[in-house]
GROMACS .gro file of C-alpha atoms in nm:
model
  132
    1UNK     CA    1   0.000   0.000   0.000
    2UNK     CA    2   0.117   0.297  -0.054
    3UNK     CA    3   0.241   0.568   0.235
    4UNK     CA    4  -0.031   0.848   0.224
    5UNK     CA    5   0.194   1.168   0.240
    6UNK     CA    6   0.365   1.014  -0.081
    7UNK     CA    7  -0.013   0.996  -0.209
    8UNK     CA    8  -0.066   1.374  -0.094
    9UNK     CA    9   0.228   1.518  -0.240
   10UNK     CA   10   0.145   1.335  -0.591
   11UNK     CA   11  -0.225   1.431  -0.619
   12UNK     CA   12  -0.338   1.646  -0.877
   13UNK     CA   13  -0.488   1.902  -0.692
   14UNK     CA   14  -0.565   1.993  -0.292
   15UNK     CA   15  -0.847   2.148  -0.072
   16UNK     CA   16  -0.836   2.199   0.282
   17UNK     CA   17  -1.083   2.280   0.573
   18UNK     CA   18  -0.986   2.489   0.877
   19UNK     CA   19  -1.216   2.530   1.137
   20UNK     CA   20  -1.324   2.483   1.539
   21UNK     CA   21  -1.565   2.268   1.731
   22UNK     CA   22  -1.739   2.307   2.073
   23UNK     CA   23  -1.682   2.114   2.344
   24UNK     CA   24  -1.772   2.110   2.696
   25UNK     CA   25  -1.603   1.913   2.989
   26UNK     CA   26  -1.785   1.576   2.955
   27UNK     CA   27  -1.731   1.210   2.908
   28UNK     CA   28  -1.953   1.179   2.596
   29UNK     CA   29  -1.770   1.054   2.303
   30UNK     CA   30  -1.746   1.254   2.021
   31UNK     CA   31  -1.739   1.117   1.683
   32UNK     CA   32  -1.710   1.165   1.310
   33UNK     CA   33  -1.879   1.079   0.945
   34UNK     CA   34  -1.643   1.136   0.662
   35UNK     CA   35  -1.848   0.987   0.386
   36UNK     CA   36  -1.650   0.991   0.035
   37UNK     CA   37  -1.867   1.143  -0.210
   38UNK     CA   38  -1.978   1.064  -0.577
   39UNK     CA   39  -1.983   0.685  -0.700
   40UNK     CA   40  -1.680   0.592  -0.850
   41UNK     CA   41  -1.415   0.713  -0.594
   42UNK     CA   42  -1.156   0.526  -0.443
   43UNK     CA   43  -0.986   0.640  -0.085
   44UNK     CA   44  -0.740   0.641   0.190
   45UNK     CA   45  -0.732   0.845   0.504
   46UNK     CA   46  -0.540   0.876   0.799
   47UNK     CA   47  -0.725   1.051   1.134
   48UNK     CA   48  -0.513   1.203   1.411
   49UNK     CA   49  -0.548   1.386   1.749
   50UNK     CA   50  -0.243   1.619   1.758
   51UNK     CA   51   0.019   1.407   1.663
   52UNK     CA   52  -0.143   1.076   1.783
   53UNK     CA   53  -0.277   0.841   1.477
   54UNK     CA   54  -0.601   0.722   1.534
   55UNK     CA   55  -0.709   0.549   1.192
   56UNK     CA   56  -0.437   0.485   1.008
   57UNK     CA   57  -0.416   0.456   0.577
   58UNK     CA   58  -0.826   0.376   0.635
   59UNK     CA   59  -0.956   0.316   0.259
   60UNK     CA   60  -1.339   0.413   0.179
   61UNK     CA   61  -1.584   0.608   0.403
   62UNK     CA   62  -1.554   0.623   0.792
   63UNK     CA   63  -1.871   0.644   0.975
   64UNK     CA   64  -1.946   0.717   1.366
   65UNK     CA   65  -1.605   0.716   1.468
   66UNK     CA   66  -1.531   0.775   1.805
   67UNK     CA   67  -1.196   1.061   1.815
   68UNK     CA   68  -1.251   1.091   2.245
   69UNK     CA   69  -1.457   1.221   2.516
   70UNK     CA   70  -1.506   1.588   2.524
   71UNK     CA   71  -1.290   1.637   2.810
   72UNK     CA   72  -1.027   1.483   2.692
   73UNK     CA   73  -1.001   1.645   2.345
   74UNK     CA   74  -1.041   2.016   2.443
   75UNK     CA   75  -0.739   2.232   2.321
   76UNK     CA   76  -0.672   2.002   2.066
   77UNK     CA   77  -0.643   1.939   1.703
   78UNK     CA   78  -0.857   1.676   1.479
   79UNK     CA   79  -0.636   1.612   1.183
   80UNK     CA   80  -0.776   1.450   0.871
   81UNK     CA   81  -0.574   1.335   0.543
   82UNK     CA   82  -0.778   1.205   0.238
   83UNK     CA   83  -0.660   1.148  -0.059
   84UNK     CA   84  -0.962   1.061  -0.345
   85UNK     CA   85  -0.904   0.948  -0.658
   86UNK     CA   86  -1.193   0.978  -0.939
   87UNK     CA   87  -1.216   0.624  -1.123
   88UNK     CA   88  -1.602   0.686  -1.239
   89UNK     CA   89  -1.535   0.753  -1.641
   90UNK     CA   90  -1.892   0.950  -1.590
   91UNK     CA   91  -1.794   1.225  -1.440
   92UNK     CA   92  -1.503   1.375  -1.289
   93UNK     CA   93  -1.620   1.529  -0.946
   94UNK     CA   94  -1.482   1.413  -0.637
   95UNK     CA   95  -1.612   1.479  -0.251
   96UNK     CA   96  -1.602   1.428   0.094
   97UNK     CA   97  -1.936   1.515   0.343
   98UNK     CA   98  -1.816   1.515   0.656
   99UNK     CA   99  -1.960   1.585   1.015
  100UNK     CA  100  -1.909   1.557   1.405
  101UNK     CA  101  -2.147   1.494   1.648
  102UNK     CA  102  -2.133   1.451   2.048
  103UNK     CA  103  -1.988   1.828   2.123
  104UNK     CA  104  -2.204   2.117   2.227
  105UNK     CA  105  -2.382   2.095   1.872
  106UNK     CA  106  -2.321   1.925   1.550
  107UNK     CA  107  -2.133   1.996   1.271
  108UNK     CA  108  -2.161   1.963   0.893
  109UNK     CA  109  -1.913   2.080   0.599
  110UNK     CA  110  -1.934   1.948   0.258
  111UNK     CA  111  -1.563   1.972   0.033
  112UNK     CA  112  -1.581   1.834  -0.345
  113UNK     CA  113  -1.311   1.918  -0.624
  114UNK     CA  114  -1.336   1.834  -0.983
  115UNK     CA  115  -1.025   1.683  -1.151
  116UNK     CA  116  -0.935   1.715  -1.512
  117UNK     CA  117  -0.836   1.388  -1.602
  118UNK     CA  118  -0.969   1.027  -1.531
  119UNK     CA  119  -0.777   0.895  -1.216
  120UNK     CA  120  -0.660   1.192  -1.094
  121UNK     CA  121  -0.660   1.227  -0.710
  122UNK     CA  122  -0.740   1.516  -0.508
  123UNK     CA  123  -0.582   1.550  -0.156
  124UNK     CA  124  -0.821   1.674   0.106
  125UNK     CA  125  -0.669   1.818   0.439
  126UNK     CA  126  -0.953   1.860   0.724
  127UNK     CA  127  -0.806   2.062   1.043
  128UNK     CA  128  -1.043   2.119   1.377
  129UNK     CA  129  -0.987   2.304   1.700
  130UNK     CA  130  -1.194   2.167   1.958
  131UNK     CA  131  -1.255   2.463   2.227
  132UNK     CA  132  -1.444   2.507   2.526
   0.00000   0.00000   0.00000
């Protein structure tokens, strides 16, 4: 298989997501949907907590996964690396829908990129404060 941060650096084009989530100072798990978008794509992602790998060269969609209790993650960073490569000859759109549930509300944020050619990858970068 081949080592994802090779995969990022070769992909055709990137798109990245920034952002922060509520928290509050509970044991209730937060977790995450990232669902990979139009048939026809192929995936791999790796899922961190700082520097700690939680999911590691995952391929296809990840659904209601746990990334730790609310306490536990506050003043942290979610870090998400996708790389999706179009192999529908339909169409060349590729996408990601992911959310998080379990903090103080939930959270939804759609990405999608189109590529030019058949097989082309896109590298998606997803990057979340969690704050209290």
């Amino acid at each position: 298989m081949a080592n994802i941060k090779l995969l990022f650096k070769e992909a055709t084009s990137q798109t990245s997501l920034t952002d922060v989530y509520q928290v509050d100072d509970s044991n209730r798990l937060v977790k995450i949907d990232l669902i990979i978008g139009d048939i026809g794509q192929s995936s791999i992602s790796t899922i961190k907590i700082d520097d700690q790998v939680l999911l590691s060269e995952h391929l296809g969609t990840v659904v209601d996964f746990s990334v730790g209790k609310n306490k536990a993650i506050v003043n942290r960073f979610l870090n998400i690396t996708t790389i999706v490569t179009d192999v529908n000859q339909d169409h060349n759109r590729t996408g990601i829908d992911f959310s998080i549930k379990g903090g103080v509300s939930p959270y939804h944020y759609v990405l999608s990129k189109q590529v030019i050619n058949q097989g082309d990858s896109v590298a998606y970068k997803i990057e979340i404060f969690f704050y209290q």
